[in-house]
Amino acid sequence: MFQFTGFPLHTYGFSMQYMRFMSDSMLDCFRLEYDEIKKEMPDVPVTTNLMGFYKNLDYQKWARYMDFVSWDSYPMPQDTPAESALNHDLMRGVGAQNSFVLMEQTPSVTNWHPYNRLKRPGEMRLLSLQAAAHGADAIQFFQIRRTVGACEKFHGAVIDHAGRDDTRVFREVAKLGEELEALGDVFLEGRTPSETAILFDWDNWWALEYSAGPSIRMKYLDAVKDYYAPLHGLNIPVDIIGTEDDLSPYKVVFAPLLYMVKTGYDEKIRRFVADGGTFVTTYFSGIVDEHDLVHPGGYPGTLKDILGVWVEEQDALPEGEQNAFVYKGCEYPADMLCDIMHLEGAQCVSGYLRDFYKETPVITVNAYGKGKAWYVGTRSSRDFYREFAGDIVSSAGVKGVLETPEGVEACVRRGKNGTVLFLLNHNTEEAEVILGTGCKELPGGKEYGCGDSVVLMPKDVKVFLCC
Amino acid sequence: MFQFTGFPLHTYGFSMQYMRFMSDSMLDCFRLEYDEIKKEMPDVPVTTNLMGFYKNLDYQKWARYMDFVSWDSYPMPQDTPAESALNHDLMRGVGAQNSFVLMEQTPSVTNWHPYNRLKRPGEMRLLSLQAAAHGADAIQFFQIRRTVGACEKFHGAVIDHAGRDDTRVFREVAKLGEELEALGDVFLEGRTPSETAILFDWDNWWALEYSAGPSIRMKYLDAVKDYYAPLHGLNIPVDIIGTEDDLSPYKVVFAPLLYMVKTGYDEKIRRFVADGGTFVTTYFSGIVDEHDLVHPGGYPGTLKDILGVWVEEQDALPEGEQNAFVYKGCEYPADMLCDIMHLEGAQCVSGYLRDFYKETPVITVNAYGKGKAWYVGTRSSRDFYREFAGDIVSSAGVKGVLETPEGVEACVRRGKNGTVLFLLNHNTEEAEVILGTGCKELPGGKEYGCGDSVVLMPKDVKVFLCC
Amino acid sequence: MFQFTGFPLHTYGFSMQYMRFMSDSMLDCFRLEYDEIKKEMPDVPVTTNLMGFYKNLDYQKWARYMDFVSWDSYPMPQDTPAESALNHDLMRGVGAQNSFVLMEQTPSVTNWHPYNRLKRPGEMRLLSLQAAAHGADAIQFFQIRRTVGACEKFHGAVIDHAGRDDTRVFREVAKLGEELEALGDVFLEGRTPSETAILFDWDNWWALEYSAGPSIRMKYLDAVKDYYAPLHGLNIPVDIIGTEDDLSPYKVVFAPLLYMVKTGYDEKIRRFVADGGTFVTTYFSGIVDEHDLVHPGGYPGTLKDILGVWVEEQDALPEGEQNAFVYKGCEYPADMLCDIMHLEGAQCVSGYLRDFYKETPVITVNAYGKGKAWYVGTRSSRDFYREFAGDIVSSAGVKGVLETPEGVEACVRRGKNGTVLFLLNHNTEEAEVILGTGCKELPGGKEYGCGDSVVLMPKDVKVFLCC
């Protein structure tokens, strides 16, 4: 017996296949256009506007057929710095961690948000340099001049309907241009030195969210953000990788809500952990294969031996209802979905505090070869993820770029000119940062020693060349 | 002048006719299949999965063409014991009060609820035996084995994807099987000895809810539950009957929100009351005939002489606004719809406390022949219905099966083996019940005397054969 | 880059043109019917039921082709007296300020509101005479008799399904009939002596609300009500005029949210202000022409020289976020949209209190010729509009009909029989009014002197012939 929960293809269970077909068909169309252009202009690089976490198109497939990755960044006013950073890291990731082009952003407002709030003075520069800090080699705008008609006539532009160059927006864009010119090529083609990766897979996204059950509250992107946000807060460089990407460059791989484990991908993880890597996955993982067919023999399917657990049941909690567990002396909520599991070789790190599955494991770790495989059988709070993710990376010997106060982001890019450090103050108050190495501020060249402090005005950004 | 309130057919007023046509067309389709099967296998009983209060199909018509009634019971986690009991009683009722088959239920979870909460240990057994207590002769499950693909792959099953028999769910199902085997045929074909009936009519459901006005808050099922819930709380056996069913077996008939009074049905009620029956109806009743055409001459139409009132106007109150009345010394709310009426032979039991119709009647009773006809001209609170429904049945000499604490349900089935008593503890705490007759616990045969007390563990059920 | 905000034609920006086409096409259809009728019955006046602020049809165009204006008034229970008054004034306005016919109203309830609350005793009379007070020469009802079937069977009627004349509703209608008969033709064809106008333009409504950005909270009708409500509270007669109407009869013209300034309309305003008129407009005005194409050269486009300001940016505030300003010593909120502007000849009356545009102008006034042009760059609170609109009209020498307590409305109509004064008490308590002139109560003829007091019962209306 079934009932409909929105997406019609639920009823047939072909949703993921449908999404894959649509994405591939659009890609075929792009490739036809690509080939036609190349026939006439073989040397012209060809790209198209990607849009970050855009559910309809599998950009990890698309990017393979683009000469370089470019994308449109339109964060909502309420988006956190971590959320816009995550989008940049994804876009860098689909392009094999090469630098990308910020094809579009608005200098001031969009016209399609519900409330089109102005970017405050400095915000456009801050967001532009955040893109650069995460891998952008070019910063562009939509649009140079506001159209007088049609659907985007109220979308922000460098030159407004007034047609004047003495506007706040024009001045800020011009000033950024001068700044980038002064910085020259110092960070161009610089790479992000990540020892930590988070797996993101479009097929998994589709298959998970277009399956009926166990909970409508379960969203793939939420699970990814649960782990990305604390790493961002610790200024730990993160690569967002796909299932085709190599795991060997990394010390730690997070694969939150890895519902779909494609044939052979378990082997990739097995090798990674056996060779000493730290692997972390969560509730409702290892369930299906690439055809959205369940791995028989119990959850988490082909990951069972790596994780050393058998998940017998999953309890979906309604909004407002929670279980709980203790981690390192503090109680944290177990929310949304509670996996009920048996140890099959793993150690129990924490158990549930309530209900008929009280004292059964919720967090486990399994020693596998030279490495460790963690399973977190529920969704918890920001405080838990900050604590837990921090422990995982530090025990794997991964360090952040720099310790910074809340709301101040530190990123590095390494290239032929050396290591460039970006300090971005997302706060509306000034902030002080203690440098971990000597460096030279760019442009200008003011010298700083290791241990020196740098003061950042609200929304300010400073760029340094490390010695 | 009109405006659209959702259902397009409002605009033409043909909604009820449309629903009736659709239901009949589907039924024709079922009957074609039925006949084909019978041609090949004349002795095989044929049924189909009904679904309780399923608005699209008039099961009271359907059941006439089925060899026996079977249905799928998937209560939502938040449903009350009374609500699942009401569904069983409806399904028994469409089958002329004969016992039915519980064709489907989940042993653990569904996959199409928003939050697919696990049935806690004991809950599956409790719900299974509640079905039996209300007339089920067979308890079945969907599904024996979880499919690996398609839209129901996460629907609960007796055998999970793990394919093991050492799961909680498998054990609970196996245990229930043993228990039913031990009970044998003791309650099979047993009847529910009801002296109270509630009228439920699909045509009325459609016509009422697809007419525009007087209030979008007015829902037929809510009105039925208003009266069913307190009777269930008093362990009073209730038959849910349709307009084709005979009223003479009953002492009390509730017909809440009987908007549609079909030609001749008033005569049925008239005879029932004249012969000494107690009839209760409510606001917005007696309005239209079977064609959804208003009975001229004032509301409640052809019921006017039986009820002895004329309803001049109906005042629909917006959310949050209430009038009030006093019943037996306590004040209760008058909510949603307030009928403004004149006495035409009836006695006023209570009047409104406020507004321009202050002191006009809201509850009336009319002595008609040997019986009584009650009219409750508004919607009130659970407290009122508990009080009022209790008074109605007791004054009609109808008694409950047993007095039980809140949350403990007592049902009986009478058959060739005598009277079987079911005690069901829906609470999460243990409960004590004092028996009203001597009886023997099944299976096992432990003897109890009248006045003995029985202790039920949380979610526990006990079955007895009464002496 | 764009995203969809509901109305599909956003995407193309042709929405306004589409609405105009649909309205004109429907009008063509009406005119074909009109002509056919006139062929057979040249002397029969022809009209059709208008519906107040009905977005789909541009009644200002329609009325030109109707022999007289008639409309259906179905206020929602929660509508304020000002809101129903505004609708009457609009309907009078589309008919060149001639008197109109109230074609339809319900004597009791509708059946298409979510909660069809009864009109309380006296409410039907009050709303009927409010229509007369605002220009109605006939008061009619839908429907004389309740139909027994179809979608309006529960819509109120003079004769209910009971078919009786002893109902509350029948009595109230009959009584109103007698009263109108007694009043005779005293106010028929009487005109409303307005020195104040509010501009309302369907093209502006469509173009504004079907453009994407800057805020989904921005609604034309809200802006119109912001200014109408306080004028209504001061009993100031207001004409609702269209862009075709002459401005010279008025001392003050409010044009709230005048997003669209059609070619030549700026000249009309220019002349009006130059000749000594007071003009008031608001945020997001002067943006586009009649083709929904932006006036280049900066906002407010062709109104810049009249208003003496240049609006550089607009900041759309999310729900719950506000700026503020001080007017005459009191602080008021700046909500929804904040225009950021430069003075180009205007004086700054008030500036913002917060954010990066702190101290920039929010309210300005520009002396232009013999008149004044005001710009209010944000949306504020009822308290502000009461204060501000009162100052605007009094400084222009416009007086209200009479000073009345809150909830008591005073209107006049001037005709061949002299000036008729209507006093309408919308309160549920009695109210006292001090007369400003001597007058004779109608019907009856009771004499009152200037300064005499009149007591109005709850929901009561009194009509006077002024001496």
PDB file of C-alpha atoms in Angstrom, chain B residues 93-281:
ATOM      1  CA  GLY B  93     -20.406  -1.764   9.280  1.00  0.00           C
ATOM      2  CA  VAL B  94     -20.117  -1.659   5.490  1.00  0.00           C
ATOM      3  CA  GLY B  95     -20.106  -5.472   5.651  1.00  0.00           C
ATOM      4  CA  ALA B  96     -23.432  -5.690   7.463  1.00  0.00           C
ATOM      5  CA  GLN B  97     -21.640  -5.984  10.850  1.00  0.00           C
ATOM      6  CA  ASN B  98     -20.051  -9.290   9.808  1.00  0.00           C
ATOM      7  CA  SER B  99     -16.470  -9.972  10.766  1.00  0.00           C
ATOM      8  CA  PHE B 100     -13.819  -8.771   8.324  1.00  0.00           C
ATOM      9  CA  VAL B 101     -10.232  -9.442   7.337  1.00  0.00           C
ATOM     10  CA  LEU B 102      -7.398  -7.097   8.241  1.00  0.00           C
ATOM     11  CA  MET B 103      -5.812  -7.470   4.832  1.00  0.00           C
ATOM     12  CA  GLU B 104      -2.833  -5.172   5.416  1.00  0.00           C
ATOM     13  CA  GLN B 105      -0.991  -3.469   8.212  1.00  0.00           C
ATOM     14  CA  THR B 106       2.699  -2.789   8.654  1.00  0.00           C
ATOM     15  CA  PRO B 107       4.636  -4.815  11.208  1.00  0.00           C
ATOM     16  CA  SER B 108       6.862  -1.805  11.886  1.00  0.00           C
ATOM     17  CA  VAL B 109       6.839   1.316   9.692  1.00  0.00           C
ATOM     18  CA  THR B 110       5.285   2.716   6.562  1.00  0.00           C
ATOM     19  CA  ASN B 111       7.410   4.714   4.141  1.00  0.00           C
ATOM     20  CA  TRP B 112       4.804   7.264   3.084  1.00  0.00           C
ATOM     21  CA  HIS B 113       4.054   9.029   6.355  1.00  0.00           C
ATOM     22  CA  PRO B 114       5.947  12.305   6.692  1.00  0.00           C
ATOM     23  CA  TYR B 115       7.858  10.842   9.658  1.00  0.00           C
ATOM     24  CA  ASN B 116       7.876   7.056   9.620  1.00  0.00           C
ATOM     25  CA  ARG B 117       8.096   6.354  13.314  1.00  0.00           C
ATOM     26  CA  LEU B 118       8.682   2.732  14.357  1.00  0.00           C
ATOM     27  CA  LYS B 119       5.857   0.908  16.058  1.00  0.00           C
ATOM     28  CA  ARG B 120       7.241   0.510  19.568  1.00  0.00           C
ATOM     29  CA  PRO B 121       7.564  -3.000  21.055  1.00  0.00           C
ATOM     30  CA  GLY B 122       4.036  -4.304  21.675  1.00  0.00           C
ATOM     31  CA  GLU B 123       2.300  -1.688  19.501  1.00  0.00           C
ATOM     32  CA  MET B 124       1.920  -3.989  16.519  1.00  0.00           C
ATOM     33  CA  ARG B 125       0.332  -6.674  18.744  1.00  0.00           C
ATOM     34  CA  LEU B 126      -1.912  -4.078  20.410  1.00  0.00           C
ATOM     35  CA  LEU B 127      -3.182  -2.741  17.074  1.00  0.00           C
ATOM     36  CA  SER B 128      -3.611  -6.259  15.699  1.00  0.00           C
ATOM     37  CA  LEU B 129      -5.739  -7.385  18.640  1.00  0.00           C
ATOM     38  CA  GLN B 130      -7.705  -4.094  18.553  1.00  0.00           C
ATOM     39  CA  ALA B 131      -8.679  -5.089  15.001  1.00  0.00           C
ATOM     40  CA  ALA B 132      -9.754  -8.492  16.283  1.00  0.00           C
ATOM     41  CA  ALA B 133     -11.670  -6.894  19.157  1.00  0.00           C
ATOM     42  CA  HIS B 134     -13.639  -4.816  16.624  1.00  0.00           C
ATOM     43  CA  GLY B 135     -14.458  -7.679  14.283  1.00  0.00           C
ATOM     44  CA  ALA B 136     -11.386  -8.906  12.411  1.00  0.00           C
ATOM     45  CA  ASP B 137     -11.213 -12.673  11.845  1.00  0.00           C
ATOM     46  CA  ALA B 138      -7.770 -12.524  10.213  1.00  0.00           C
ATOM     47  CA  ILE B 139      -4.685 -10.395  10.882  1.00  0.00           C
ATOM     48  CA  GLN B 140      -2.339  -9.991   7.923  1.00  0.00           C
ATOM     49  CA  PHE B 141       0.689  -7.876   7.030  1.00  0.00           C
ATOM     50  CA  PHE B 142       2.089  -5.889   4.207  1.00  0.00           C
ATOM     51  CA  GLN B 143       4.730  -7.019   3.360  1.00  0.00           C
ATOM     52  CA  ILE B 144       6.377 -10.369   3.996  1.00  0.00           C
ATOM     53  CA  ARG B 145       9.711  -9.238   2.557  1.00  0.00           C
ATOM     54  CA  ARG B 146      11.048  -5.757   1.836  1.00  0.00           C
ATOM     55  CA  THR B 147      11.452  -5.184  -1.913  1.00  0.00           C
ATOM     56  CA  VAL B 148      14.906  -3.997  -2.950  1.00  0.00           C
ATOM     57  CA  GLY B 149      13.564  -1.429  -5.397  1.00  0.00           C
ATOM     58  CA  ALA B 150      10.741   0.905  -6.400  1.00  0.00           C
ATOM     59  CA  CYS B 151       8.469   3.083  -4.322  1.00  0.00           C
ATOM     60  CA  GLU B 152       7.859   0.790  -1.354  1.00  0.00           C
ATOM     61  CA  LYS B 153      11.390  -0.400  -0.704  1.00  0.00           C
ATOM     62  CA  PHE B 154      11.401   1.321   2.692  1.00  0.00           C
ATOM     63  CA  HIS B 155       7.958   0.105   3.737  1.00  0.00           C
ATOM     64  CA  GLY B 156       8.099  -2.177   6.763  1.00  0.00           C
ATOM     65  CA  ALA B 157       8.098  -5.947   6.262  1.00  0.00           C
ATOM     66  CA  VAL B 158       8.161  -9.117   8.293  1.00  0.00           C
ATOM     67  CA  ILE B 159      11.517  -9.974   6.717  1.00  0.00           C
ATOM     68  CA  ASP B 160      13.790  -6.975   6.368  1.00  0.00           C
ATOM     69  CA  HIS B 161      16.459  -6.285   3.728  1.00  0.00           C
ATOM     70  CA  ALA B 162      18.840  -8.069   6.079  1.00  0.00           C
ATOM     71  CA  GLY B 163      16.911 -11.265   5.276  1.00  0.00           C
ATOM     72  CA  ARG B 164      17.252 -12.470   8.888  1.00  0.00           C
ATOM     73  CA  ASP B 165      14.772 -13.957  11.344  1.00  0.00           C
ATOM     74  CA  ASP B 166      16.528 -12.603  14.447  1.00  0.00           C
ATOM     75  CA  THR B 167      15.084  -9.109  14.163  1.00  0.00           C
ATOM     76  CA  ARG B 168      12.744  -7.475  16.668  1.00  0.00           C
ATOM     77  CA  VAL B 169      10.042  -7.212  14.046  1.00  0.00           C
ATOM     78  CA  PHE B 170      10.250 -10.824  12.913  1.00  0.00           C
ATOM     79  CA  ARG B 171      10.150 -12.035  16.507  1.00  0.00           C
ATOM     80  CA  GLU B 172       7.080  -9.924  17.343  1.00  0.00           C
ATOM     81  CA  VAL B 173       5.192 -11.171  14.301  1.00  0.00           C
ATOM     82  CA  ALA B 174       6.105 -14.790  15.012  1.00  0.00           C
ATOM     83  CA  LYS B 175       5.004 -14.395  18.630  1.00  0.00           C
ATOM     84  CA  LEU B 176       1.654 -12.933  17.564  1.00  0.00           C
ATOM     85  CA  GLY B 177       1.190 -15.873  15.224  1.00  0.00           C
ATOM     86  CA  GLU B 178       1.704 -18.341  18.070  1.00  0.00           C
ATOM     87  CA  GLU B 179      -0.713 -16.387  20.256  1.00  0.00           C
ATOM     88  CA  LEU B 180      -3.456 -16.363  17.607  1.00  0.00           C
ATOM     89  CA  GLU B 181      -2.929 -20.062  17.007  1.00  0.00           C
ATOM     90  CA  ALA B 182      -3.359 -20.673  20.741  1.00  0.00           C
ATOM     91  CA  LEU B 183      -6.568 -18.583  20.781  1.00  0.00           C
ATOM     92  CA  GLY B 184      -7.878 -20.767  17.961  1.00  0.00           C
ATOM     93  CA  ASP B 185     -11.379 -19.964  16.698  1.00  0.00           C
ATOM     94  CA  VAL B 186     -12.722 -18.668  20.013  1.00  0.00           C
ATOM     95  CA  PHE B 187     -13.759 -15.235  18.718  1.00  0.00           C
ATOM     96  CA  LEU B 188     -14.078 -16.040  15.011  1.00  0.00           C
ATOM     97  CA  GLU B 189     -17.382 -14.852  13.501  1.00  0.00           C
ATOM     98  CA  GLY B 190     -18.231 -13.306  16.887  1.00  0.00           C
ATOM     99  CA  ARG B 191     -20.529 -10.265  16.587  1.00  0.00           C
ATOM    100  CA  THR B 192     -20.324  -6.901  18.307  1.00  0.00           C
ATOM    101  CA  PRO B 193     -23.483  -6.507  20.426  1.00  0.00           C
ATOM    102  CA  SER B 194     -24.236  -2.825  19.696  1.00  0.00           C
ATOM    103  CA  GLU B 195     -27.336  -1.002  20.914  1.00  0.00           C
ATOM    104  CA  THR B 196     -25.927   2.304  19.654  1.00  0.00           C
ATOM    105  CA  ALA B 197     -25.361   3.326  16.053  1.00  0.00           C
ATOM    106  CA  ILE B 198     -23.769   6.290  14.337  1.00  0.00           C
ATOM    107  CA  LEU B 199     -24.953   7.087  10.831  1.00  0.00           C
ATOM    108  CA  PHE B 200     -22.277   7.673   8.238  1.00  0.00           C
ATOM    109  CA  ASP B 201     -23.164   8.364   4.605  1.00  0.00           C
ATOM    110  CA  TRP B 202     -20.707   8.950   1.733  1.00  0.00           C
ATOM    111  CA  ASP B 203     -23.231  10.988  -0.276  1.00  0.00           C
ATOM    112  CA  ASN B 204     -23.615  13.289   2.713  1.00  0.00           C
ATOM    113  CA  TRP B 205     -19.815  13.565   3.012  1.00  0.00           C
ATOM    114  CA  TRP B 206     -19.431  14.613  -0.602  1.00  0.00           C
ATOM    115  CA  ALA B 207     -22.442  16.906  -0.783  1.00  0.00           C
ATOM    116  CA  LEU B 208     -21.575  18.678   2.468  1.00  0.00           C
ATOM    117  CA  GLU B 209     -17.892  19.270   1.854  1.00  0.00           C
ATOM    118  CA  TYR B 210     -18.171  20.146  -1.829  1.00  0.00           C
ATOM    119  CA  SER B 211     -20.862  22.731  -1.242  1.00  0.00           C
ATOM    120  CA  ALA B 212     -19.744  26.330  -0.800  1.00  0.00           C
ATOM    121  CA  GLY B 213     -20.638  27.699   2.625  1.00  0.00           C
ATOM    122  CA  PRO B 214     -21.332  28.292   5.426  1.00  0.00           C
ATOM    123  CA  SER B 215     -17.855  27.479   6.815  1.00  0.00           C
ATOM    124  CA  ILE B 216     -14.704  25.889   5.439  1.00  0.00           C
ATOM    125  CA  ARG B 217     -14.051  24.579   8.980  1.00  0.00           C
ATOM    126  CA  MET B 218     -17.085  22.286   8.837  1.00  0.00           C
ATOM    127  CA  LYS B 219     -15.892  18.677   8.268  1.00  0.00           C
ATOM    128  CA  TYR B 220     -18.186  15.659   8.385  1.00  0.00           C
ATOM    129  CA  LEU B 221     -15.618  13.331   9.908  1.00  0.00           C
ATOM    130  CA  ASP B 222     -14.910  15.776  12.748  1.00  0.00           C
ATOM    131  CA  ALA B 223     -18.587  15.768  13.641  1.00  0.00           C
ATOM    132  CA  VAL B 224     -18.689  11.952  13.601  1.00  0.00           C
ATOM    133  CA  LYS B 225     -15.605  11.760  15.829  1.00  0.00           C
ATOM    134  CA  ASP B 226     -17.122  14.310  18.233  1.00  0.00           C
ATOM    135  CA  TYR B 227     -19.754  11.685  19.106  1.00  0.00           C
ATOM    136  CA  TYR B 228     -17.802   8.465  18.537  1.00  0.00           C
ATOM    137  CA  ALA B 229     -14.869   9.378  20.790  1.00  0.00           C
ATOM    138  CA  PRO B 230     -16.838   9.724  24.061  1.00  0.00           C
ATOM    139  CA  LEU B 231     -18.792   6.513  23.364  1.00  0.00           C
ATOM    140  CA  HIS B 232     -15.501   4.724  22.767  1.00  0.00           C
ATOM    141  CA  GLY B 233     -14.233   6.168  26.032  1.00  0.00           C
ATOM    142  CA  LEU B 234     -17.234   4.613  27.794  1.00  0.00           C
ATOM    143  CA  ASN B 235     -16.591   1.232  26.088  1.00  0.00           C
ATOM    144  CA  ILE B 236     -19.980   1.385  24.434  1.00  0.00           C
ATOM    145  CA  PRO B 237     -20.155  -0.865  21.361  1.00  0.00           C
ATOM    146  CA  VAL B 238     -21.081   1.241  18.330  1.00  0.00           C
ATOM    147  CA  ASP B 239     -22.199   0.185  14.865  1.00  0.00           C
ATOM    148  CA  ILE B 240     -21.400   2.573  12.038  1.00  0.00           C
ATOM    149  CA  ILE B 241     -24.374   2.269   9.712  1.00  0.00           C
ATOM    150  CA  GLY B 242     -25.433   3.650   6.356  1.00  0.00           C
ATOM    151  CA  THR B 243     -28.739   5.008   5.127  1.00  0.00           C
ATOM    152  CA  GLU B 244     -29.735   1.579   3.801  1.00  0.00           C
ATOM    153  CA  ASP B 245     -29.371  -0.066   7.186  1.00  0.00           C
ATOM    154  CA  ASP B 246     -32.209  -0.936   9.547  1.00  0.00           C
ATOM    155  CA  LEU B 247     -32.528   1.256  12.669  1.00  0.00           C
ATOM    156  CA  SER B 248     -34.717  -1.087  14.704  1.00  0.00           C
ATOM    157  CA  PRO B 249     -31.839  -3.019  16.364  1.00  0.00           C
ATOM    158  CA  TYR B 250     -30.723   0.155  18.125  1.00  0.00           C
ATOM    159  CA  LYS B 251     -31.793   2.096  21.193  1.00  0.00           C
ATOM    160  CA  VAL B 252     -29.816   5.211  20.214  1.00  0.00           C
ATOM    161  CA  VAL B 253     -28.885   6.566  16.785  1.00  0.00           C
ATOM    162  CA  PHE B 254     -26.520   9.503  16.382  1.00  0.00           C
ATOM    163  CA  ALA B 255     -26.595  11.231  12.987  1.00  0.00           C
ATOM    164  CA  PRO B 256     -24.113  14.101  13.321  1.00  0.00           C
ATOM    165  CA  LEU B 257     -24.128  16.758  10.617  1.00  0.00           C
ATOM    166  CA  LEU B 258     -26.802  14.962   8.614  1.00  0.00           C
ATOM    167  CA  TYR B 259     -26.787  17.620   5.895  1.00  0.00           C
ATOM    168  CA  MET B 260     -28.396  15.294   3.387  1.00  0.00           C
ATOM    169  CA  VAL B 261     -31.655  13.574   4.240  1.00  0.00           C
ATOM    170  CA  LYS B 262     -32.555  11.337   1.325  1.00  0.00           C
ATOM    171  CA  THR B 263     -36.158  10.864   0.248  1.00  0.00           C
ATOM    172  CA  GLY B 264     -37.777   8.457   2.690  1.00  0.00           C
ATOM    173  CA  TYR B 265     -34.945   8.507   5.209  1.00  0.00           C
ATOM    174  CA  ASP B 266     -36.876  10.977   7.358  1.00  0.00           C
ATOM    175  CA  GLU B 267     -39.657   8.395   7.506  1.00  0.00           C
ATOM    176  CA  LYS B 268     -37.149   5.788   8.729  1.00  0.00           C
ATOM    177  CA  ILE B 269     -36.067   8.130  11.516  1.00  0.00           C
ATOM    178  CA  ARG B 270     -39.684   9.059  12.264  1.00  0.00           C
ATOM    179  CA  ARG B 271     -40.590   5.410  12.771  1.00  0.00           C
ATOM    180  CA  PHE B 272     -37.460   4.766  14.848  1.00  0.00           C
ATOM    181  CA  VAL B 273     -38.240   7.609  17.237  1.00  0.00           C
ATOM    182  CA  ALA B 274     -41.974   6.954  17.334  1.00  0.00           C
ATOM    183  CA  ASP B 275     -41.167   3.392  18.398  1.00  0.00           C
ATOM    184  CA  GLY B 276     -39.152   4.638  21.351  1.00  0.00           C
ATOM    185  CA  GLY B 277     -35.709   5.267  19.888  1.00  0.00           C
ATOM    186  CA  THR B 278     -33.421   8.143  20.848  1.00  0.00           C
ATOM    187  CA  PHE B 279     -32.221  10.158  17.859  1.00  0.00           C
ATOM    188  CA  VAL B 280     -29.498  12.831  18.000  1.00  0.00           C
ATOM    189  CA  THR B 281     -28.535  15.162  15.202  1.00  0.00           C
TER     190      THR B 281
END
